[in-house]
Structures are given as structure tokens and as C-alpha cells.
Short mmCIF file of C-alpha atoms in Angstrom, two decimals:
data_model
loop_
_atom_site.label_atom_id
_atom_site.label_comp_id
_atom_site.label_asym_id
_atom_site.label_seq_id
_atom_site.Cartn_x
_atom_site.Cartn_y
_atom_site.Cartn_z
CA MET A 1 93.63 107.57 133.46
CA SER A 2 90.63 105.26 133.50
CA ASP A 3 91.03 101.49 133.41
CA ALA A 4 89.08 101.11 130.18
CA LEU A 5 91.28 103.63 128.38
CA ALA A 6 94.43 101.96 129.72
CA THR A 7 93.20 98.57 128.52
CA THR A 8 92.46 99.93 125.05
CA LEU A 9 95.83 101.63 124.85
CA ILE A 10 97.69 98.52 126.03
CA ASP A 11 95.76 96.44 123.49
CA ASP A 12 96.72 98.86 120.70
CA ILE A 13 100.34 98.84 121.82
CA GLY A 14 100.15 95.03 121.85
CA ALA A 15 99.13 95.13 118.18
CA LEU A 16 102.05 97.44 117.39
CA LEU A 17 104.40 95.11 119.28
CA LEU A 18 103.16 92.13 117.27
CA PHE A 19 103.62 94.09 114.05
CA THR A 20 107.20 95.05 114.89
CA MET A 21 107.81 91.41 115.76
CA ILE A 22 106.52 90.39 112.32
CA LEU A 23 108.86 92.98 110.78
CA ILE A 24 111.78 91.43 112.66
CA LEU A 25 110.76 87.98 111.44
CA GLY A 26 110.27 89.12 107.86
CA ALA A 27 113.31 91.40 107.67
CA GLY A 28 115.67 90.46 104.88
CA GLN A 29 118.42 92.74 106.12
CA LEU A 30 120.10 93.07 109.48
CA TYR A 31 119.56 96.84 109.70
CA ARG A 32 115.81 96.50 109.31
CA ALA A 33 115.64 93.92 112.11
CA ILE A 34 117.67 96.16 114.43
CA TYR A 35 115.48 99.21 113.71
CA ALA A 36 112.37 97.09 114.22
CA VAL A 37 113.55 95.83 117.60
CA ALA A 38 114.40 99.42 118.61
CA ALA A 39 110.87 100.50 117.67
CA GLN A 40 109.50 97.58 119.65
CA SER A 41 111.44 98.67 122.72
CA VAL A 42 110.02 102.19 122.35
CA PHE A 43 106.50 100.74 122.35
CA ILE A 44 107.36 98.65 125.44
CA GLY A 45 108.51 101.85 127.14
CA ILE A 46 105.27 103.60 126.20
CA ALA A 47 103.30 100.62 127.52
CA GLY A 48 105.19 100.93 130.83
CA ALA A 49 104.35 104.63 130.99
CA VAL A 50 100.67 104.00 130.22
CA LEU A 51 100.51 101.35 132.93
CA GLY A 52 102.34 103.65 135.31
CA ALA A 53 99.76 106.35 134.71
CA ALA A 54 96.91 103.86 135.11
CA THR A 55 98.10 102.20 138.32
CA GLY A 56 99.94 105.12 139.89
CA ASN A 57 103.03 102.99 140.48
CA PRO A 58 106.06 105.32 140.17
CA ASP A 59 108.44 102.39 139.63
CA LEU A 60 106.84 101.77 136.25
CA TRP A 61 107.76 105.27 135.08
CA VAL A 62 111.38 104.65 136.05
CA ILE A 63 111.35 101.30 134.27
CA ALA A 64 109.77 102.87 131.17
CA GLY A 65 112.54 105.50 131.09
CA ILE A 66 115.29 102.92 131.57
CA THR A 67 113.77 100.67 128.88
CA ILE A 68 113.69 103.42 126.29
CA ALA A 69 117.18 104.64 127.15
CA ILE A 70 118.83 101.21 127.24
CA LYS A 71 116.86 98.97 124.94
CA ALA A 72 115.62 101.45 122.36
CA ILE A 73 118.73 103.63 122.08
CA PHE A 74 121.86 102.14 123.62
CA LEU A 75 121.61 98.48 122.58
CA PRO A 76 120.56 99.12 118.94
CA TRP A 77 123.37 101.64 118.71
CA LEU A 78 125.78 99.01 120.03
CA LEU A 79 124.49 96.42 117.54
CA LEU A 80 124.78 98.83 114.61
CA ARG A 81 128.30 99.74 115.70
CA VAL A 82 129.33 96.10 115.87
CA VAL A 83 127.77 95.51 112.44
CA LYS A 84 129.81 98.38 110.98
CA ARG A 85 133.02 97.32 112.64
CA VAL A 86 132.75 93.70 111.63
CA GLY A 87 131.59 94.41 108.10
CA ILE A 88 129.63 91.20 107.77
CA ARG A 89 127.11 90.47 105.04
CA LEU A 90 123.98 92.44 105.80
CA GLU A 91 121.61 89.86 104.37
CA ILE A 92 120.02 87.74 107.03
CA GLU A 93 120.85 84.07 106.58
CA PRO A 94 118.00 81.99 107.89
CA VAL A 95 118.26 78.29 108.69
CA ILE A 96 114.76 77.72 107.30
CA PRO A 97 113.22 79.99 104.64
CA ILE A 98 111.70 83.19 105.99
CA SER A 99 108.28 82.41 104.55
CA VAL A 100 108.24 79.15 106.52
CA THR A 101 109.26 81.09 109.63
CA LEU A 102 106.27 83.39 109.07
CA VAL A 103 103.91 80.42 108.90
CA ILE A 104 105.36 79.00 112.13
CA ALA A 105 104.94 82.45 113.67
CA ALA A 106 101.24 82.46 112.79
CA ILE A 107 100.82 79.10 114.51
CA ILE A 108 102.72 80.32 117.58
CA VAL A 109 100.55 83.42 117.95
CA VAL A 110 97.31 81.47 117.64
CA LEU A 111 98.60 78.89 120.14
CA SER A 112 99.57 81.55 122.67
CA PHE A 113 96.12 83.11 122.42
CA TYR A 114 94.62 79.66 122.93
CA LEU A 115 96.95 79.08 125.88
CA ALA A 116 96.03 82.37 127.51
CA ALA A 117 92.35 81.60 127.08
CA SER A 118 92.74 78.13 128.60
CA LEU A 119 94.62 79.47 131.63
CA GLY A 120 91.30 80.71 132.95
CA THR A 121 91.26 83.75 135.18
CA VAL A 122 94.86 84.65 135.76
CA ARG A 123 95.05 87.60 138.07
CA GLN A 124 95.86 90.34 135.62
CA ALA A 125 96.66 93.93 136.34
CA ILE A 126 94.97 94.85 133.10
CA THR A 127 92.45 92.82 131.17
CA GLY A 128 92.58 92.41 127.42
CA ASN A 129 95.14 90.83 125.20
CA ALA A 130 98.33 91.78 127.03
CA LEU A 131 99.07 88.30 128.39
CA PRO A 132 98.78 86.35 125.10
CA VAL A 133 100.66 89.08 123.21
CA GLY A 134 103.47 88.95 125.77
CA VAL A 135 103.70 85.16 125.57
CA ALA A 136 103.63 85.32 121.77
CA LEU A 137 106.43 87.90 121.67
CA MET A 138 108.54 85.76 123.99
CA LEU A 139 108.11 82.64 121.85
CA LEU A 140 108.60 84.53 118.58
CA GLY A 141 111.85 85.95 119.93
CA VAL A 142 112.98 82.39 120.60
CA LEU A 143 111.89 81.50 117.06
CA VAL A 144 114.14 84.27 115.70
CA MET A 145 117.01 82.92 117.77
CA VAL A 146 116.68 79.35 116.54
CA SER A 147 116.02 80.20 112.90
CA ARG A 148 118.93 82.56 112.22
CA ARG A 149 122.56 81.73 111.70
CA LYS A 150 124.37 84.89 112.65
CA ALA A 151 125.15 85.77 116.27
CA LEU A 152 123.96 89.35 115.74
CA THR A 153 120.51 88.31 114.50
CA GLN A 154 120.21 85.90 117.39
CA MET A 155 120.93 88.85 119.67
CA VAL A 156 118.00 90.71 118.08
CA GLY A 157 115.86 87.67 118.87
CA LEU A 158 117.04 87.75 122.48
CA PHE A 159 116.06 91.42 122.81
CA ALA A 160 112.65 90.74 121.34
CA SER A 161 112.17 87.78 123.65
CA GLU A 162 113.16 89.92 126.62
CA ASN A 163 110.63 92.55 125.53
CA GLY A 164 107.99 89.81 125.55
CA ILE A 165 108.90 88.73 129.09
CA PHE A 166 108.77 92.34 130.21
CA PHE A 167 105.34 92.87 128.64
CA THR A 168 104.01 89.65 130.20
CA ALA A 169 105.33 90.71 133.60
CA MET A 170 103.61 94.06 133.27
CA ALA A 171 100.36 92.42 132.25
CA VAL A 172 100.22 89.83 135.00
CA SER A 173 101.63 91.77 137.93
CA GLN A 174 101.51 95.51 138.21
CA GLY A 175 105.12 95.63 137.19
CA MET A 176 107.84 93.62 138.89
CA PRO A 177 109.86 95.21 141.70
CA LEU A 178 112.27 97.81 140.42
CA ILE A 179 115.35 95.93 141.58
CA ILE A 180 114.43 92.84 139.56
CA GLU A 181 113.78 94.87 136.43
CA ILE A 182 117.11 96.63 136.74
CA GLY A 183 118.80 93.28 137.29
CA VAL A 184 117.21 91.87 134.14
CA ILE A 185 118.19 94.89 132.06
CA LEU A 186 121.77 94.70 133.36
CA ASP A 187 121.78 91.05 132.32
CA VAL A 188 120.71 91.98 128.82
CA ILE A 189 123.38 94.69 128.58
CA LEU A 190 126.00 92.22 129.80
CA GLY A 191 124.83 89.69 127.21
CA ALA A 192 125.02 92.30 124.47
CA LEU A 193 128.49 93.40 125.52
CA VAL A 194 129.78 89.82 125.70
CA MET A 195 128.27 89.12 122.28
CA GLY A 196 129.81 92.30 120.85
CA ILE A 197 133.26 91.47 122.15
CA LEU A 198 132.91 87.86 121.09
CA VAL A 199 131.92 88.80 117.56
CA LEU A 200 134.59 91.50 117.25
CA ARG A 201 137.43 89.35 118.65
CA VAL A 202 136.46 86.01 117.19
CA ARG A 203 135.95 87.62 113.81
CA SER A 204 139.71 88.01 113.37
CA SER A 205 140.22 84.23 113.32
CA VAL A 206 136.83 82.61 112.77
CA ASP A 207 133.69 83.69 110.97
CA ALA A 208 131.02 84.58 113.52
CA ASP A 209 128.67 81.98 112.17
CA ILE A 210 127.11 79.98 114.96
CA ALA A 211 126.59 76.97 112.69
CA ASP A 212 130.37 76.66 112.39
CA LEU A 213 130.60 75.90 116.10
CA ASP A 214 129.13 72.46 115.31
CA GLN A 215 132.51 71.59 113.85
CA LEU A 216 134.22 72.35 117.16
CA ARG A 217 135.43 69.15 118.83
CA GLY A 218 137.21 68.85 122.15
CA MET B 1 64.96 106.49 99.44
CA HIS B 2 64.14 105.85 95.83
CA PRO B 3 66.12 102.89 94.44
CA PHE B 4 67.33 104.96 91.50
CA GLU B 5 68.83 107.52 93.84
CA HIS B 6 70.96 104.73 95.27
CA ILE B 7 72.24 103.88 91.79
CA ALA B 8 72.72 107.55 90.89
CA ILE B 9 74.92 108.06 93.97
CA ALA B 10 77.04 105.06 92.99
CA LEU B 11 77.40 106.35 89.43
CA GLY B 12 78.26 109.83 90.66
CA GLN B 13 81.03 108.49 92.90
CA MET B 14 82.29 106.37 90.01
CA GLY B 15 82.55 109.49 87.84
CA LEU B 16 84.41 111.25 90.62
CA ILE B 17 86.95 108.42 90.86
CA VAL B 18 87.46 108.36 87.08
CA LEU B 19 88.08 112.11 87.03
CA LEU B 20 90.46 112.11 89.96
CA ALA B 21 92.36 108.89 89.23
CA PRO B 22 94.86 110.23 86.65
CA PHE B 23 95.51 113.22 88.91
CA THR B 24 96.47 110.86 91.76
CA THR B 25 99.02 109.14 89.55
CA GLY B 26 100.31 112.50 88.35
CA PHE B 27 100.62 113.72 91.92
CA ILE B 28 102.58 110.66 93.02
CA GLN B 29 104.92 110.98 90.04
CA LYS B 30 105.45 114.69 90.69
CA LEU B 31 106.14 114.09 94.38
CA LYS B 32 108.55 111.28 93.53
CA ALA B 33 110.37 113.52 91.07
CA ARG B 34 110.68 116.26 93.71
CA LEU B 35 112.00 113.76 96.26
CA GLN B 36 114.65 112.73 93.74
CA CYS B 37 115.57 116.41 93.07
CA ARG B 38 114.03 116.39 89.61
CA THR B 39 111.47 118.86 88.32
CA GLY B 40 109.28 116.09 86.95
CA ALA B 41 106.34 116.24 84.59
CA SER B 42 103.28 118.26 85.40
CA VAL B 43 100.60 116.66 87.56
CA TRP B 44 98.28 116.84 84.53
CA GLN B 45 100.60 114.69 82.44
CA PRO B 46 98.53 111.46 82.81
CA TYR B 47 95.51 113.28 81.30
CA ARG B 48 97.62 114.46 78.36
CA ASP B 49 98.95 110.94 77.85
CA LEU B 50 95.42 109.57 77.78
CA VAL B 51 94.25 112.16 75.26
CA LYS B 52 97.28 111.49 73.09
CA LEU B 53 96.71 107.73 73.16
CA LEU B 54 93.02 108.13 72.30
CA ARG B 55 93.94 110.07 69.15
CA LYS B 56 96.36 107.44 67.86
CA GLY B 57 95.68 104.50 65.60
CA THR B 58 95.93 100.88 66.65
CA VAL B 59 98.60 98.39 65.64
CA GLN B 60 98.33 94.80 66.72
CA SER B 61 100.24 91.61 66.18
CA ASP B 62 99.18 89.20 63.43
CA SER B 63 98.55 86.38 65.87
CA ALA B 64 96.10 88.37 67.96
CA SER B 65 92.45 87.29 67.92
CA ALA B 66 89.22 89.15 68.61
CA ILE B 67 89.73 88.58 72.33
CA PHE B 68 92.75 90.82 72.19
CA ARG B 69 90.68 93.72 70.84
CA ALA B 70 87.94 93.18 73.42
CA VAL B 71 90.27 92.97 76.41
CA PRO B 72 90.95 96.70 76.99
CA VAL B 73 87.26 97.53 77.01
CA LEU B 74 86.42 94.60 79.29
CA VAL B 75 89.22 95.47 81.73
CA LEU B 76 88.07 99.07 81.85
CA ALA B 77 84.47 97.96 82.33
CA ALA B 78 85.35 95.65 85.23
CA THR B 79 87.44 98.35 86.89
CA LEU B 80 84.73 100.98 86.40
CA THR B 81 82.15 98.69 87.97
CA ALA B 82 84.51 98.18 90.90
CA ALA B 83 84.82 101.97 91.15
CA ALA B 84 81.05 102.26 91.41
CA LEU B 85 81.02 99.92 94.42
CA VAL B 86 83.38 101.75 96.72
CA PRO B 87 81.97 104.61 98.81
CA VAL B 88 83.93 107.84 98.37
CA VAL B 89 82.01 110.73 99.85
CA VAL B 90 78.48 109.45 100.51
CA VAL B 91 77.63 106.64 102.88
CA ARG B 92 74.04 105.56 103.10
CA GLN B 93 72.20 102.54 104.30
CA ALA B 94 71.08 100.65 101.23
CA PRO B 95 67.29 100.45 100.94
CA ALA B 96 65.91 96.98 101.58
CA GLY B 97 65.93 94.80 98.49
CA ALA B 98 68.19 97.14 96.53
CA LEU B 99 71.14 95.96 94.50
CA PRO B 100 74.16 95.21 96.70
CA LEU B 101 76.03 98.29 95.47
CA GLY B 102 79.04 98.25 97.73
CA ASP B 103 79.69 94.62 98.51
CA ALA B 104 83.37 94.21 99.35
CA ILE B 105 83.62 90.66 98.03
CA LEU B 106 82.11 91.72 94.70
CA LEU B 107 84.53 94.64 94.56
CA LEU B 108 87.57 92.44 95.11
CA SER B 109 86.41 89.85 92.61
CA LEU B 110 85.86 92.54 89.98
CA LEU B 111 89.45 93.69 90.50
CA ALA B 112 90.55 90.05 90.20
CA LEU B 113 88.50 89.74 87.00
CA ALA B 114 90.25 92.79 85.54
CA ARG B 115 93.60 91.25 86.41
CA PHE B 116 92.62 87.96 84.79
CA LEU B 117 91.36 89.67 81.63
CA SER B 118 94.53 91.68 81.13
CA ALA B 119 96.57 88.52 81.58
CA VAL B 120 94.45 86.79 78.94
CA GLY B 121 94.96 89.73 76.58
CA ALA B 122 98.70 89.61 77.09
CA LEU B 123 98.82 85.88 76.37
CA ASP B 124 96.60 86.22 73.32
CA ALA B 125 98.98 88.59 71.54
CA GLY B 126 101.62 85.88 71.59
CA GLY B 127 104.54 88.11 72.55
CA ALA B 128 107.19 86.70 74.88
CA PHE B 129 107.16 89.69 77.23
CA GLY B 130 103.38 89.66 77.46
CA GLY B 131 103.41 86.05 78.59
CA MET B 132 106.14 86.72 81.11
CA GLY B 133 104.37 89.78 82.47
CA ALA B 134 101.09 87.88 82.70
CA SER B 135 102.68 84.98 84.53
CA ARG B 136 104.32 87.31 87.05
CA GLU B 137 101.23 89.41 87.52
CA MET B 138 99.13 86.33 88.25
CA THR B 139 101.74 85.09 90.74
CA VAL B 140 101.52 88.37 92.60
CA GLY B 141 97.73 88.17 92.35
CA VAL B 142 97.72 84.78 94.06
CA LEU B 143 99.72 86.27 96.92
CA VAL B 144 97.74 89.50 97.23
CA GLU B 145 94.08 88.68 96.71
CA PRO B 146 93.58 86.20 99.60
CA VAL B 147 95.25 88.66 101.95
CA LEU B 148 92.95 91.46 100.80
CA MET B 149 90.06 89.14 101.57
CA LEU B 150 91.49 88.46 105.05
CA VAL B 151 91.77 92.19 105.74
CA VAL B 152 88.20 92.83 104.63
CA PHE B 153 86.90 89.87 106.62
CA SER B 154 88.72 90.96 109.77
CA VAL B 155 86.87 94.26 109.57
CA ALA B 156 83.61 92.71 108.41
CA VAL B 157 83.55 90.33 111.38
CA SER B 158 83.33 93.25 113.78
CA THR B 159 80.55 95.03 111.90
CA GLY B 160 78.67 91.97 110.68
CA THR B 161 78.37 93.07 107.06
CA THR B 162 80.50 93.04 103.92
CA ASP B 163 78.67 96.03 102.46
CA LEU B 164 81.23 98.81 102.36
CA GLY B 165 78.68 101.59 102.72
CA GLU B 166 77.14 100.10 105.86
CA LEU B 167 80.56 99.17 107.17
CA ALA B 168 81.77 102.74 106.82
CA ALA B 169 78.54 104.10 108.28
CA ARG B 170 78.77 101.91 111.38
CA ARG B 171 82.41 102.64 112.01
CA GLY B 172 82.03 106.31 111.20
CA LEU B 173 80.16 106.91 114.45
CA ALA B 174 83.37 107.23 116.42
CA PRO B 175 85.91 109.51 114.73
CA LEU B 176 88.96 107.37 115.41
CA SER B 177 87.76 103.95 116.45
CA LEU B 178 90.83 101.90 115.59
CA HIS B 179 91.20 98.95 117.92
CA ALA B 180 94.11 96.52 118.06
CA PRO B 181 92.90 94.23 115.22
CA ASP B 182 92.13 97.27 113.05
CA LEU B 183 95.67 98.54 113.52
CA LEU B 184 97.09 95.22 112.36
CA ALA B 185 94.66 95.08 109.44
CA LEU B 186 95.66 98.63 108.48
CA PHE B 187 99.35 97.70 108.44
CA ALA B 188 98.58 94.65 106.30
CA MET B 189 96.57 96.88 103.98
CA LEU B 190 99.47 99.31 103.62
CA VAL B 191 101.75 96.45 102.57
CA LEU B 192 99.11 95.30 100.10
CA LEU B 193 98.53 98.82 98.79
CA LEU B 194 102.06 98.78 97.40
CA ALA B 195 101.39 95.51 95.61
CA GLU B 196 97.89 96.32 94.40
CA THR B 197 98.91 99.68 92.96
CA GLY B 198 101.99 98.14 91.33
CA ARG B 199 104.47 100.29 93.20
CA ILE B 200 108.11 99.85 93.81
CA PRO B 201 109.00 97.07 96.19
CA VAL B 202 106.73 94.86 94.07
CA ASP B 203 106.52 96.38 90.60
CA ASN B 204 107.95 99.43 88.91
CA PRO B 205 105.29 101.52 87.17
CA ASP B 206 107.77 103.77 85.33
CA THR B 207 109.78 101.21 83.45
CA HIS B 208 109.56 99.30 80.25
CA LEU B 209 112.71 97.37 81.07
CA GLU B 210 111.71 93.79 80.44
CA LEU B 211 113.51 92.32 83.44
CA THR B 212 111.62 94.35 86.01
CA MET B 213 108.15 94.82 84.70
CA LEU B 214 105.02 93.05 85.81
CA HIS B 215 102.02 95.11 84.90
CA GLU B 216 103.69 97.06 82.09
CA GLY B 217 104.69 93.80 80.43
CA MET B 218 101.06 92.95 79.91
CA LEU B 219 100.37 96.29 78.23
CA LEU B 220 103.26 96.09 75.76
CA GLU B 221 101.29 94.72 72.83
CA HIS B 222 98.44 97.19 73.15
CA SER B 223 98.43 100.54 71.42
CA GLY B 224 96.25 103.55 70.74
CA PRO B 225 92.78 103.76 72.33
CA GLY B 226 93.12 100.19 73.68
CA LEU B 227 96.24 101.15 75.60
CA ALA B 228 94.46 104.28 76.81
CA CYS B 229 91.69 102.11 78.26
CA LEU B 230 94.19 99.90 80.07
CA VAL B 231 96.22 102.83 81.40
CA LEU B 232 93.06 104.54 82.62
CA ALA B 233 92.02 101.26 84.27
CA THR B 234 95.37 101.19 86.09
CA HIS B 235 94.85 104.74 87.38
CA ILE B 236 91.32 103.92 88.48
CA LYS B 237 92.33 100.72 90.20
CA GLN B 238 94.91 102.60 92.22
CA LEU B 239 92.38 105.15 93.44
CA VAL B 240 89.78 102.44 94.10
CA VAL B 241 92.17 100.62 96.41
CA MET B 242 92.99 103.90 98.16
CA ALA B 243 89.27 104.65 98.53
CA LEU B 244 88.82 101.15 99.93
CA VAL B 245 91.47 101.83 102.58
CA ALA B 246 89.84 105.17 103.39
CA ALA B 247 86.34 103.71 103.58
CA VAL B 248 87.31 100.74 105.74
CA PHE B 249 89.78 102.35 108.12
CA PHE B 250 89.12 106.10 108.11
CA PRO B 251 85.42 106.53 107.36
CA ALA B 252 85.24 109.73 109.41
CA GLY B 253 84.26 112.74 107.33
CA MET B 254 81.92 110.95 104.93
CA THR B 255 78.48 112.42 104.69
CA ALA B 256 75.00 110.90 104.66
CA SER B 257 73.22 113.99 103.31
CA LEU B 258 73.24 115.19 99.73
CA ALA B 259 73.42 118.91 100.51
CA PRO B 260 76.09 120.57 98.33
CA VAL B 261 78.02 121.98 101.31
CA ASP B 262 78.23 118.58 102.98
CA LEU B 263 79.27 116.95 99.73
CA ALA B 264 82.02 119.51 99.13
CA LEU B 265 83.31 119.07 102.66
CA ALA B 266 83.30 115.27 102.36
CA LEU B 267 85.09 115.54 99.04
CA LEU B 268 87.79 117.69 100.65
CA VAL B 269 88.23 115.15 103.44
CA PHE B 270 88.48 112.35 100.90
CA ALA B 271 91.06 114.32 98.91
CA GLY B 272 93.04 114.72 102.13
CA LYS B 273 92.98 110.98 102.84
CA ALA B 274 93.91 110.10 99.25
CA LEU B 275 96.78 112.59 99.27
CA LEU B 276 98.05 111.13 102.53
CA LEU B 277 98.12 107.65 100.99
CA ALA B 278 99.73 109.07 97.83
CA VAL B 279 102.46 110.65 99.94
CA PHE B 280 102.99 107.30 101.65
CA LEU B 281 103.34 105.58 98.26
CA ALA B 282 105.74 108.21 96.94
CA LEU B 283 107.88 108.07 100.07
CA VAL B 284 108.12 104.28 100.02
CA GLU B 285 108.81 104.32 96.32
CA SER B 286 111.66 106.80 96.70
CA SER B 287 113.30 105.07 99.64
CA TYR B 288 113.17 101.40 98.67
CA ALA B 289 114.71 99.41 95.88
CA LYS B 290 112.60 97.01 93.88
CA LEU B 291 112.61 93.53 95.35
CA ARG B 292 113.83 90.57 93.42
CA PHE B 293 110.81 88.67 92.16
CA PHE B 294 111.53 85.59 94.25
CA ARG B 295 111.73 87.77 97.35
CA LEU B 296 108.13 88.89 96.90
CA PRO B 297 106.55 85.98 98.80
CA GLN B 298 108.60 87.01 101.82
CA PHE B 299 107.53 90.67 101.54
CA LEU B 300 103.88 89.81 100.98
CA GLY B 301 104.15 87.12 103.65
CA VAL B 302 104.57 89.93 106.17
CA GLY B 303 101.27 91.33 104.91
CA PHE B 304 99.63 87.92 105.06
CA LEU B 305 100.76 87.22 108.60
CA THR B 306 99.64 90.65 109.78
CA ALA B 307 96.22 90.24 108.19
CA PHE B 308 95.93 86.74 109.60
CA LEU B 309 96.76 88.01 113.08
CA ALA B 310 94.19 90.79 112.70
CA LEU B 311 91.53 88.20 111.99
CA ALA B 312 92.83 85.94 114.77
CA LEU B 313 92.79 88.80 117.29
CA ARG B 314 89.25 89.60 116.26
CA ILE B 315 87.95 86.08 116.66
CA LEU B 316 90.00 84.71 119.58
#
């Protein structure tokens, strides 16, 4: 695969990633956000495969496979299962109104493009918009985490943020070493499992609303 | 090229849109009915409705003024002019000094004018539902129109012109030349398409239930031929927006020659694109519930942000 084609493809995938991120931000219901983050992980996997084909690095193929299997299938399945078991309200409860979040998101994206431009010539494996898109995804994931009340939605934000880090890593280096990637993915799984157990167990006595933890005094 | 040929092409495409527009609505309704396991009315039903309305007499409220009677004709005129501006099958470079037949900004402002006029008509009749429908429709208009402009600008920046014909001609060189900003703009446009055509997450075209209606509320006081004009204008507007999407994002398949074979082929391609968009509308309409009115800014905000990012990606 030629470099120019790979750059175009990665750019297009970057646009799709941004769009799924906007869907997560604008989702009014938990299910939609989970499906959107699953779609985003699929696109990340495809991006890994494209980069693997372009650079000839076999590790990237492995990582792409793992990403799709874990982040696009297993983790969303886990989240949906927890949602069903807990039976919480499906409406997302934002701390600030969703339309305000969307405005902040616009500012964040423009800032990350500005940031990437001001960094000068970072050694990039691929040229194009991959670096700013990755940074934007990372920050928007954090925005989801801080602007939502429920633990489950914050988890969706964490996954999105992790996708952003992954995309940035692919853009700047030619993929991180396999062992690091696997370590990161294991971390995410562990986080998801802990969150799932926490929500399921805590639910019996306390509502899994993070804002309630403010009331907790030692 | 003779300047009159330019105008004749525009008028021909306008006629095409007028003829096909009720069919598009009929097709969407039929497909929706099938998706909901109903038989549904025939795809020709919108034509029959129009003929029936044209035969009927007019009844209007006592408080209505002359403006009320003029509104249906004016709305139809504005929409028809908009239909003349959008390229459907023929794309040609406009001859130097010719009328700007195909300017995107003019097209969008004509659609906005039609919206404004129907709101005025609804207010003039003095009915409570008309006023409510008008107020809601204008609120949606405020949210939709700037975003449509953003989408058009994000594409116009790359081609350096707002003339739809030239824009389509320049992009038509490569069959599928969608870059990252175009993808985002396309997604924004799909969100807007639902709002502009008055379809379900935003408006419900099949209801006269006063709590849910936006566009229908404005038509309540009209009757007979006036109502026929407004209904036809709604059909046309829907197809115009679809043709706009096709011209801006999928210009492949349009022809520059006027040979009958080329024209027929281009018409087939356009029919394919329009049907694809109609299927999209029917699918969305069958699988989503109508949003609460105060949720609309959030839904359209997604479209706004996507369009904004498309423009930002293009410029930055």
C-alpha cells in the first residue's frame, strides 16, 4: 500500500472517529453511547490494519485484531450486560447540558488542531491529521468523563479516551511495542471489570451515582 | 453556449424535480408502510391528493387578510425557484456574465424565504395551532439554516466557488473523491436532511396531532388549491434538499452533454441517488421515535458540531 493512500485512509478514518466521538457526546441514551464507542473501536482496529499494511509491521495486525476483539466486542458486551443487570435509568444524566458539552467539544477540537500545528515537525509515521485527531479524541474522552454523572457513562468516556491515546501512538510512532499495547488493553479490561463489579455490588446498597460520593465523609 | 440554453436547462431540471417530487414522498411512505408490516397507500397517492385538493373550493377564516391568500402561491414560487437552481442531471460551466443559476447561498435563502412566508401565512390566519406551528418551525429553522450554510461553505472552500453546477463539475472529475472533511460534512448533512425534510426525529409528516406537529401546524388553516400549493412545495423542498446532497457529495454520473442517451443515463443515476436517500429517510423514520421538542437543539447540535468540524478540518 502506498504512503499517500495510507495517509488518505487514516485521515478518513480520523473523520469517522471524530464523528463517533460526537455521537458519544451527543447521545441522550446510554445504549447509543455504548454502540458508538464500539463503532469507534472498530474504526481504530481498521486504522491499525491500514497502518500495518502500510508499514509492514506485523505487530500492528495483532494489535488491530486484539483491539476489535476486546474493545469493539467484549467490553461493549460487558457494559450492556451490566446495564441490563443493574436496570438503571437509560437516560444519560449530564452535569452540564449536552448542548454546552458540544460547544466545549468544538473548542477542544480546534485547540488540538492548533496545538498539533504549533508542535512543528513531530516525527510522524504518517502525515496528515492523525496526531490532532488522536489528541482531540483523548481530550473529548476526558470531557465525557467529567461531564457525566453515572459510572457507566464515565467508563464509555475512558474507552474513548483510550482509543484516542492508541490512535496518537499509532500516528507518532509506528505503533508501540506489542507488549506495551497488550499491557494497556489488559489495564482497560481490568478497569472495566472492577467498574462492573463495583456497580453491580454497590448497587444493592447505594445508587451508583458518582456525585453521591461527595457526601462520603471519613 | 447561448445564454438562453443555460436558462432552458435550469427550467428543464426544475420541471423534472416538480414531476418527481410527489413520487419521492409516495415512495418513502410506501417503504415506511412496508417496514411497519402495512400495505400502505400506492406510491402515486401524493399525486391523487394534489389533484383532489386542486378540485376543491377554498374556506378561510374571517380574520385572514389578503396576505393569507397570497402565501401559498408565494411559497410555491420561492420553492420552484430554488428547484431551478440545483443541478440534477446536467452540470455545465455557466457562460461568463450569465445569471448565477445555481448559487448555493441563493438556493438556501430561497428555502428560508419559503419557510418565512409559510410562517407568516400561519400567523395571519389567527388560529392558535398555526401560531404554535409557526413558532416551532422558525425555531427549527434557526437551528438548521446556519448549519446548512456551514456544510455548503466547507465544500465551497475546497472548490473556491458557491455555484453548485461548477462545484459538482469540479468534484465530478474523480468518481469518489470524499476526503475527511467531506465525510464529516456528509454526516452533518444527513442529520440536517431529517430536519429539512420534516422527518421523524424532528417533525412528523403524517400527523395532524397538535402536540407533535411543526410543519403541518402551519398548513392547518389552508384548504383547496392553496393547500395543494403548499403540499406540493413541501414535496419539492424535500427533493431539492436531496438533490443538493447528491450534487455536493455524489456528483459522479452527471452529464455535461445534452445527448438523449447521456441525459437518460444521468437521470437513472440521479434516481438511484434519490432512492438511496429516500431509503435512508424511511429507515430512520421507522426506527426512531420523535424527539421531544426541547431535545431538538441537542440532536441538531450534533449536526452543527460535525459541520463545524468539517469546516475546521478544511481550514486548519
